[in-house]
CSV table of C-alpha atoms in Angstrom, one decimal:
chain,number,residue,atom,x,y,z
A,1,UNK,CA,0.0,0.0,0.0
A,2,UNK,CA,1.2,3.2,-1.2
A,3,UNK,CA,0.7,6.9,-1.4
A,4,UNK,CA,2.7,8.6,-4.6
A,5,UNK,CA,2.8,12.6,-4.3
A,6,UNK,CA,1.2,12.5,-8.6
A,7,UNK,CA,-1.3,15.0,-8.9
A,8,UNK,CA,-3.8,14.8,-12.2
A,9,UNK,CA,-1.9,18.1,-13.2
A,10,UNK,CA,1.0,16.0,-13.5
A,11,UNK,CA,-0.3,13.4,-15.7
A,12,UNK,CA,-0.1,15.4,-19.8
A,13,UNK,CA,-2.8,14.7,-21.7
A,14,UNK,CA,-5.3,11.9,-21.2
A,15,UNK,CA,-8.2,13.6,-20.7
A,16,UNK,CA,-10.4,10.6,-21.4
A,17,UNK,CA,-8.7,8.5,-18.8
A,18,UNK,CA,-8.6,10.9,-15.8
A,19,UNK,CA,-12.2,11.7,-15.8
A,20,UNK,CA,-13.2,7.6,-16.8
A,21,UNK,CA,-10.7,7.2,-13.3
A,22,UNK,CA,-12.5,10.3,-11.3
A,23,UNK,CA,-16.1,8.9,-12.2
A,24,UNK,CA,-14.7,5.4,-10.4
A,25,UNK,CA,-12.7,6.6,-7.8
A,26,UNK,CA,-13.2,10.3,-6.6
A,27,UNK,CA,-16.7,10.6,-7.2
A,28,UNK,CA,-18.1,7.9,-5.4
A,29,UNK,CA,-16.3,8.7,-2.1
A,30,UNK,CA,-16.8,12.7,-1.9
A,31,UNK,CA,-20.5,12.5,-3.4
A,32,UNK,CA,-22.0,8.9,-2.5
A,33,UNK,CA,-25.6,10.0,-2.5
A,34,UNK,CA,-24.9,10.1,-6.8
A,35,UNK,CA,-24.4,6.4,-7.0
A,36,UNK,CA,-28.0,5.1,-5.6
A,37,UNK,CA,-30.0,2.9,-7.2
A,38,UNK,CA,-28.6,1.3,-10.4
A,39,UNK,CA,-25.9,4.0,-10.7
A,40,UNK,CA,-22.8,2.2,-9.8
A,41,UNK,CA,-19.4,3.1,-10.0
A,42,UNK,CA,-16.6,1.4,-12.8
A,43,UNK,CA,-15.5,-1.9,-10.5
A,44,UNK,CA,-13.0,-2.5,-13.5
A,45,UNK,CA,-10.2,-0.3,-15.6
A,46,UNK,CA,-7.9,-1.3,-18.2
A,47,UNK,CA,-5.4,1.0,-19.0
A,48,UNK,CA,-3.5,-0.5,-22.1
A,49,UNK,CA,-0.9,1.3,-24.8
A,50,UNK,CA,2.7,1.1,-26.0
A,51,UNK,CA,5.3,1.2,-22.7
A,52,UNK,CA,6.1,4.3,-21.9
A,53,UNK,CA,3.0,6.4,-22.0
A,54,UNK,CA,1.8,7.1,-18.7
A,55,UNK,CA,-0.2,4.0,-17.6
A,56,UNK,CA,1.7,3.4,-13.9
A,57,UNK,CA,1.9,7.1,-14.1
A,58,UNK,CA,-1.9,7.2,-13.9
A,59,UNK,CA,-2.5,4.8,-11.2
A,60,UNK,CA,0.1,7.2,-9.3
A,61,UNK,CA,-2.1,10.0,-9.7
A,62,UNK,CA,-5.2,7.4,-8.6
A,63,UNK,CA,-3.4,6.6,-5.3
A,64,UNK,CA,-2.7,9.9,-4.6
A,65,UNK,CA,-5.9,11.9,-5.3
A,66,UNK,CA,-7.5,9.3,-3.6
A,67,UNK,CA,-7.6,10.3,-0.3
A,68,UNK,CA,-9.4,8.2,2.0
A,69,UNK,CA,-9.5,5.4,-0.1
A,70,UNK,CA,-6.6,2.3,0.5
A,71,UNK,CA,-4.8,1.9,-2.7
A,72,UNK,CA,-2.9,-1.7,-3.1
A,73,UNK,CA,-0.3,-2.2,-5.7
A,74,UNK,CA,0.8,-5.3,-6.5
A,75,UNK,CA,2.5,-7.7,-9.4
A,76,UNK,CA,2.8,-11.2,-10.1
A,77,UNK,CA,5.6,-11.9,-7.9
A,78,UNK,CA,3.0,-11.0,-5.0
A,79,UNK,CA,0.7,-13.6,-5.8
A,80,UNK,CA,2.3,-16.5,-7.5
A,81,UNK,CA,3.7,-19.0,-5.1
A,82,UNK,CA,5.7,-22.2,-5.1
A,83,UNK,CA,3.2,-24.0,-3.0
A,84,UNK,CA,0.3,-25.8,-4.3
A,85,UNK,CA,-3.1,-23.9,-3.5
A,86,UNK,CA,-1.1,-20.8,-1.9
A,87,UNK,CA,-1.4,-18.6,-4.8
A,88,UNK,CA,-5.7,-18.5,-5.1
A,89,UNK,CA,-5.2,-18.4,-1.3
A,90,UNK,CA,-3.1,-14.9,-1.9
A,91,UNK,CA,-5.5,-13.9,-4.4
A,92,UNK,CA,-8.4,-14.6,-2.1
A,93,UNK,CA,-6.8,-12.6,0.7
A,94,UNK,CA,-6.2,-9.9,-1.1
A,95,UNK,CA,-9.5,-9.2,-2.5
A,96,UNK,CA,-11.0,-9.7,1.1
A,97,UNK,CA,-8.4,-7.0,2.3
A,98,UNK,CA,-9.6,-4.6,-0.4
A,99,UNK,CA,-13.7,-5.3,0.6
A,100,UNK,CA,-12.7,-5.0,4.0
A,101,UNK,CA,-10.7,-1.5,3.5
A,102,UNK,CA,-13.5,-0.3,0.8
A,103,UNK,CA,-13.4,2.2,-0.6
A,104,UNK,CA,-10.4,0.5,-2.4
A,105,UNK,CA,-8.3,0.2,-5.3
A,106,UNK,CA,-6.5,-2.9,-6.6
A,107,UNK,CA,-3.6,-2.0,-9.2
A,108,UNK,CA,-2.1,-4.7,-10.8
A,109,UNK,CA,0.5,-3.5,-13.7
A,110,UNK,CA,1.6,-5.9,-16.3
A,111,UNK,CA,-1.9,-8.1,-16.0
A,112,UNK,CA,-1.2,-10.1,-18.8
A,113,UNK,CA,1.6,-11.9,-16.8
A,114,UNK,CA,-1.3,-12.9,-14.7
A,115,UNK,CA,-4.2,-13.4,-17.4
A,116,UNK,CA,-3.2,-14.2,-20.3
A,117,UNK,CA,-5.4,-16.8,-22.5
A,118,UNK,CA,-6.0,-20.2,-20.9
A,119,UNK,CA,-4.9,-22.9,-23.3
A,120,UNK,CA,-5.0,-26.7,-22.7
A,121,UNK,CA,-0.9,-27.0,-22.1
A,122,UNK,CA,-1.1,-24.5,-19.4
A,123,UNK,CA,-0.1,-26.1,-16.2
A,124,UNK,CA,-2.8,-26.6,-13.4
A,125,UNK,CA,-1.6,-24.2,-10.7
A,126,UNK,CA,-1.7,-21.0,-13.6
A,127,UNK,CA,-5.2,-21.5,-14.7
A,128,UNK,CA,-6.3,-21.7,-10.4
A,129,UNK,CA,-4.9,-18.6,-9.7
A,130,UNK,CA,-6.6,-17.5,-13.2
A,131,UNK,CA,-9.9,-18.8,-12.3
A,132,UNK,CA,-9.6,-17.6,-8.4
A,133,UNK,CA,-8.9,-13.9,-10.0
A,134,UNK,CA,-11.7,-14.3,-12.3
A,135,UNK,CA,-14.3,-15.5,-9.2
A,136,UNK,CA,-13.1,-12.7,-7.1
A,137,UNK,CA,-13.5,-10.0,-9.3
A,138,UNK,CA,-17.2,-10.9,-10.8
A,139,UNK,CA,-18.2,-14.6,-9.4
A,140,UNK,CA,-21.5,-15.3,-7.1
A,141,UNK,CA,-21.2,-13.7,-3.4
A,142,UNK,CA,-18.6,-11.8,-4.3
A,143,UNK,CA,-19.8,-8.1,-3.5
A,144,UNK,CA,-17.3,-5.7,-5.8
A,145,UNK,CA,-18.9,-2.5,-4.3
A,146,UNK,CA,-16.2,-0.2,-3.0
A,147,UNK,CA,-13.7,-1.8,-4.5
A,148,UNK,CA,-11.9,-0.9,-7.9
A,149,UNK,CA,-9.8,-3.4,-9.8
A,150,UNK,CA,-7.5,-1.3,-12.1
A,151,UNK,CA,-5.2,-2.9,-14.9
A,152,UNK,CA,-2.2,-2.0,-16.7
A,153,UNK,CA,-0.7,-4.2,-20.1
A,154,UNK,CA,1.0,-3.1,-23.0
A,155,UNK,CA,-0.2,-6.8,-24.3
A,156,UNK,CA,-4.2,-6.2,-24.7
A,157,UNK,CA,-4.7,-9.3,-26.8
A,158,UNK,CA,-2.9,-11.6,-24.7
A,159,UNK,CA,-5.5,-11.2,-22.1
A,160,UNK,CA,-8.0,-13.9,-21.4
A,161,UNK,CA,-11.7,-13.1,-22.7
A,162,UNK,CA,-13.6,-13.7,-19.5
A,163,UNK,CA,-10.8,-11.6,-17.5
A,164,UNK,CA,-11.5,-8.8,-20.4
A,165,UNK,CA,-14.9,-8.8,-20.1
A,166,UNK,CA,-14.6,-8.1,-16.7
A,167,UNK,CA,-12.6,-5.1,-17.3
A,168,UNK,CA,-16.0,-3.0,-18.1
A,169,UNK,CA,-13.9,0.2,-19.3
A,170,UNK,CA,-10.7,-0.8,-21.3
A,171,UNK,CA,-9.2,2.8,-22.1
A,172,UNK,CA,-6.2,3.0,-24.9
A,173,UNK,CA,-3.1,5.2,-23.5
A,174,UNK,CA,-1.6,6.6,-26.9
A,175,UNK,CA,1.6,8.3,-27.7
A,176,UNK,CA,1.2,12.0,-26.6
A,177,UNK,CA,0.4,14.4,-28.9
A,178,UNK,CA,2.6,17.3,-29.4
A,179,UNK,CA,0.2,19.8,-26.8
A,180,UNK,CA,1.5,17.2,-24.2
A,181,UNK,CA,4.7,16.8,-25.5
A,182,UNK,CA,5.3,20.1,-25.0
A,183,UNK,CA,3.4,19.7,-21.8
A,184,UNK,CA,6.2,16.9,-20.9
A,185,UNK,CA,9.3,18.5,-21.8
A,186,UNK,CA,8.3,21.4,-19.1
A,187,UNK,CA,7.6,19.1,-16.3
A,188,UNK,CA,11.2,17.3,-16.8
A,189,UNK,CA,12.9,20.2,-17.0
A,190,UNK,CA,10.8,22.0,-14.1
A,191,UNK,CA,13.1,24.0,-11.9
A,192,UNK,CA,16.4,23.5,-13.5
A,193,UNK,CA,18.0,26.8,-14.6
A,194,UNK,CA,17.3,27.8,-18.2
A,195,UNK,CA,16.9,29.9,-20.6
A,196,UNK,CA,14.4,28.1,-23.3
A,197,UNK,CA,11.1,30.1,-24.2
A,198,UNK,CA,7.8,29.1,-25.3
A,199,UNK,CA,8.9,28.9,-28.8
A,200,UNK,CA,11.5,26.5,-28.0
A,201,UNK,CA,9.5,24.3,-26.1
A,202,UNK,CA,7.0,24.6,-29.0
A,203,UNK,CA,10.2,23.5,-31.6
A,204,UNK,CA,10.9,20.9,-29.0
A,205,UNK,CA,7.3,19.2,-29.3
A,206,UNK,CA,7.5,19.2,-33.2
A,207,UNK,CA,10.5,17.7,-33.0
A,208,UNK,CA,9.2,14.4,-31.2
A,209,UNK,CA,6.4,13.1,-33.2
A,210,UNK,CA,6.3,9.3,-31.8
A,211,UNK,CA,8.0,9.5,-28.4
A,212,UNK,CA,6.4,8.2,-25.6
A,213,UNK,CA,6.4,10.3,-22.2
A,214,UNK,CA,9.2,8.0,-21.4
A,215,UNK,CA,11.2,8.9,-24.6
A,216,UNK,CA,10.5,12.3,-23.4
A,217,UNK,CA,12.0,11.9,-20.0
A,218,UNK,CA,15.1,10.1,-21.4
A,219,UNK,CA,15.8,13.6,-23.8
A,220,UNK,CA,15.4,15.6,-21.0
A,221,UNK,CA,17.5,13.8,-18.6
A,222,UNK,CA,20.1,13.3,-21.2
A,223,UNK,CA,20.0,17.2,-22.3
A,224,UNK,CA,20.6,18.0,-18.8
A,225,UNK,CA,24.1,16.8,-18.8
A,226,UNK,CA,25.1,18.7,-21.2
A,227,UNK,CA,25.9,21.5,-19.6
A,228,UNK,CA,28.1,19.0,-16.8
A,229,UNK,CA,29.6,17.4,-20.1
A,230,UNK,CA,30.7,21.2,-21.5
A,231,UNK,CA,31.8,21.7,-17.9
A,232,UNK,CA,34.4,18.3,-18.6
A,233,UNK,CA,35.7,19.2,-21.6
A,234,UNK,CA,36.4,22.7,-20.4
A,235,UNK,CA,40.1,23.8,-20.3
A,236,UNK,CA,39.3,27.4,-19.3
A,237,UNK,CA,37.1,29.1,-16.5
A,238,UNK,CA,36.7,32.2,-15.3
A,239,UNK,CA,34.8,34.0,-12.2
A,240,UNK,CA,31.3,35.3,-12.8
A,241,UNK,CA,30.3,37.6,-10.2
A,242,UNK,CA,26.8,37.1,-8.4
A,243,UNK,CA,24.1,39.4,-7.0
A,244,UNK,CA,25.2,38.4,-3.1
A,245,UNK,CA,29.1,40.0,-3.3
A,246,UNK,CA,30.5,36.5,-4.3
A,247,UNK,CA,31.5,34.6,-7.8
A,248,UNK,CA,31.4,31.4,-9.5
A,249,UNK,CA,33.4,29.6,-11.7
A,250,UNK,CA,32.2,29.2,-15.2
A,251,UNK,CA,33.4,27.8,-18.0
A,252,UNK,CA,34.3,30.0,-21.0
A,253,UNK,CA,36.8,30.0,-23.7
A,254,UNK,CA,40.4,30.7,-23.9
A,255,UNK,CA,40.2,34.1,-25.2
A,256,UNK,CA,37.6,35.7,-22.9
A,257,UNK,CA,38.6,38.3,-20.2
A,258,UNK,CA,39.1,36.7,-17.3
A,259,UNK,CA,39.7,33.4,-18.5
A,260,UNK,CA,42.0,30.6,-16.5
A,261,UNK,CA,43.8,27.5,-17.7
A,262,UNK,CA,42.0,25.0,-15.4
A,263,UNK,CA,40.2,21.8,-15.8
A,264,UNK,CA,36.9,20.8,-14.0
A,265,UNK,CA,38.9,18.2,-11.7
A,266,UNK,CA,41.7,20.2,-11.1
A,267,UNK,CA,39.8,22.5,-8.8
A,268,UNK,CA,40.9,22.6,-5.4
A,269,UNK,CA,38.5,21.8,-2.5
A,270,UNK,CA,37.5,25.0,-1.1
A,271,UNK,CA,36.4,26.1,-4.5
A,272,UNK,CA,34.1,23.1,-5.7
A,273,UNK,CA,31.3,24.4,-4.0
A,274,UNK,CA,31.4,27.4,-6.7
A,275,UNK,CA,31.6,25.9,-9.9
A,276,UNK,CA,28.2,26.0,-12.1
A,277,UNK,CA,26.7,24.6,-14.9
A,278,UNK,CA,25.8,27.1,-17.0
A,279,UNK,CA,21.9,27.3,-18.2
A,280,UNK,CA,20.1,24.6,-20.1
A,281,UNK,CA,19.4,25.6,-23.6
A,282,UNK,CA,17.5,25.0,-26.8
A,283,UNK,CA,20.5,23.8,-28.3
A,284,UNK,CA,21.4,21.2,-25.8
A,285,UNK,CA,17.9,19.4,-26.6
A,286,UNK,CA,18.7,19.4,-30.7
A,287,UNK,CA,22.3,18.0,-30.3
A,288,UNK,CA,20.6,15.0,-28.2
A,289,UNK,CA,17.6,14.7,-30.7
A,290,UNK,CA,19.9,14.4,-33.8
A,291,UNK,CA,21.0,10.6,-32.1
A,292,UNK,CA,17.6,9.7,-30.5
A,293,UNK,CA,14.9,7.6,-31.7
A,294,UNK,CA,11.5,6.5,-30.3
A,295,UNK,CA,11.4,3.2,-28.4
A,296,UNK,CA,7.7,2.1,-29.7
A,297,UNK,CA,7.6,0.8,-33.5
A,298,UNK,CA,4.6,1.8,-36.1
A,299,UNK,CA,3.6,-2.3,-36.3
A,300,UNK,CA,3.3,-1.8,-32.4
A,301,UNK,CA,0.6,1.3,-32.8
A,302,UNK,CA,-1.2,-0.3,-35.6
A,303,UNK,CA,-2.1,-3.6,-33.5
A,304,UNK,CA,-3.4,-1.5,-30.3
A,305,UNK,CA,-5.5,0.7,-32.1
A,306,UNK,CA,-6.8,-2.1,-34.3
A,307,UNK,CA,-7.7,-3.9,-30.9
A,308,UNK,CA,-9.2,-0.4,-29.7
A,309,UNK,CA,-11.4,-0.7,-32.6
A,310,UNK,CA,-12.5,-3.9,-31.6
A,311,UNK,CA,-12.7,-3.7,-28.1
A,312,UNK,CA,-11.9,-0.7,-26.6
A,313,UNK,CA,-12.0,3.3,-26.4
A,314,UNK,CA,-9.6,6.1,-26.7
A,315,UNK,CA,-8.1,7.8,-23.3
């Protein structure tokens, strides 16, 4: 059990998702008297999409918007066992946990590592905890009020029908589009120093047509070594005055006023504490770009929005 600090600001995009989410988890708790009658909340959410695009990142924002409801995260290596008959018995457990703590959320990422399709070589003990996760979630006497089973793949069609079918809302998570690219690169860079403009971010977002948010993040957190790798190579510095009646060290070429033969290691100890990387720039992110390519291929796209046309919705 878990609290992320995630807000839904923090999450680019998505629009779909977040409310789908709000409608099954936020509502229900501040405003119960909406849900009477045959007005239930979602009891099942599949979030599904190439990796990369924000899928745990939503169940973050769940968890922590979520106030007073008990959100449990687990995987596969939290349920399966070695012993015969104790994996349903975790799976059991940990739906009676979740009714017990309702309001509740379940979050299991990578569910197709759990339910993928039953087959006739599958050995015994997979298709119990299969079945056992199928009975818990929708089987007879098993009250799902209160409690929210929320699913993350990037493998929609390896999923078992009957476990799909109980996912009522299956919501595709798509590669951002350049609004929340843009969006993105901001909330990497956040409050390192800079000097890039709204222009620049906007140049930034129409240069990334296909990266995932976790593309994205990679650029960033590549571009912001830059300045420490200009800083490396650096055989001159000099001493830049600041606003408090003190300096630091920056680096600078040869021929500049000021300028000292000095390497970035060759610094003595009472004057590390000065030296500063100088200001991210527009021109950091374009040397990166020219050598980076998105992670998720067109084939990939093309089969998850042909199973959204089948089975599921945008996000």
């Amino acid at each position: 059990m878990e609290k992320p600090n995630v807000k839904w600001d923090d999450v680019a995009g998505l629009e779909t998702a977040k409310q789908l989410l709000k409608e099954a988890v936020i509502l229900p708790i501040k405003f119960p008297q909406l849900f009477q009658g045959k007005r239930k909340p979602w009891t099942g959410i599949l979030l599904y999409g190439p990796p990369g695009t924000g899928k745990s990142y939503l169940a973050k924002a769940v968890a922590t918007e979520a106030n007073n409801s008990t959100f449990f995260s687990v995987s596969s290596s939290d349920l399966v066992s070695k012993y015969v008959g104790e994996s349903e018995k975790l799976v059991k457990e940990l739906f009676e946990l979740a009714r017990d703590k309702k309001p509740s959320i379940i979050f299991i990422d990578e569910i197709d590592s759990l339910g993928s399709k039953r087959g006739d070589n599958e050995q015994d003990n997979t298709r119990r905890i299969k079945t056992e996760f199928l009975v818990q979630m929708q089987g007879v006497g098993k009250n799902t009020e209160g409690v929210l089973t929320l699913g993350a793949t990037n493998c929609p069609w390896d999923l078992d029908p009957a476990l799909r079918r109980r996912f009522t809302k299956r919501v595709y998570i798509p590669l951002p589009e350049k609004d929340a690219r843009k969006t993105m690169f901001r909330v990497h860079i956040g409050d390192t120093a800079n000097n890039l403009k709204d222009n620049d971010y906007e140049v930034l977002a129409e240069k990334t047509p296909g990266f995932s948010g976790s593309d994205i993040s990679g650029i960033v957190q590549d571009a912001l070594m830059e300045p420490v790798r200009d800083m490396q190579t650096a055989t001159h510095f000099r001493k830049q005055p600041t606003s408090q009646n003190d300096y630091i060290w920056v680096p600078c070429k040869q021929n500049e006023s000021g300028a000292k033969p000095m390497k970035l290691l060759d610094f003595p100890e009472n004057e590390q504490s000065r030296v500063q990387a100088a200001s991210l720039n527009v021109q950091h992110f374009i040397k990166i770009l020219e050598n980076s390519k998105p992670s998720v291929g067109k084939e990939d796209i093309e089969r998850h929005i042909q199973w959204t046309n089948e089975f599921g919705q945008e996000g």
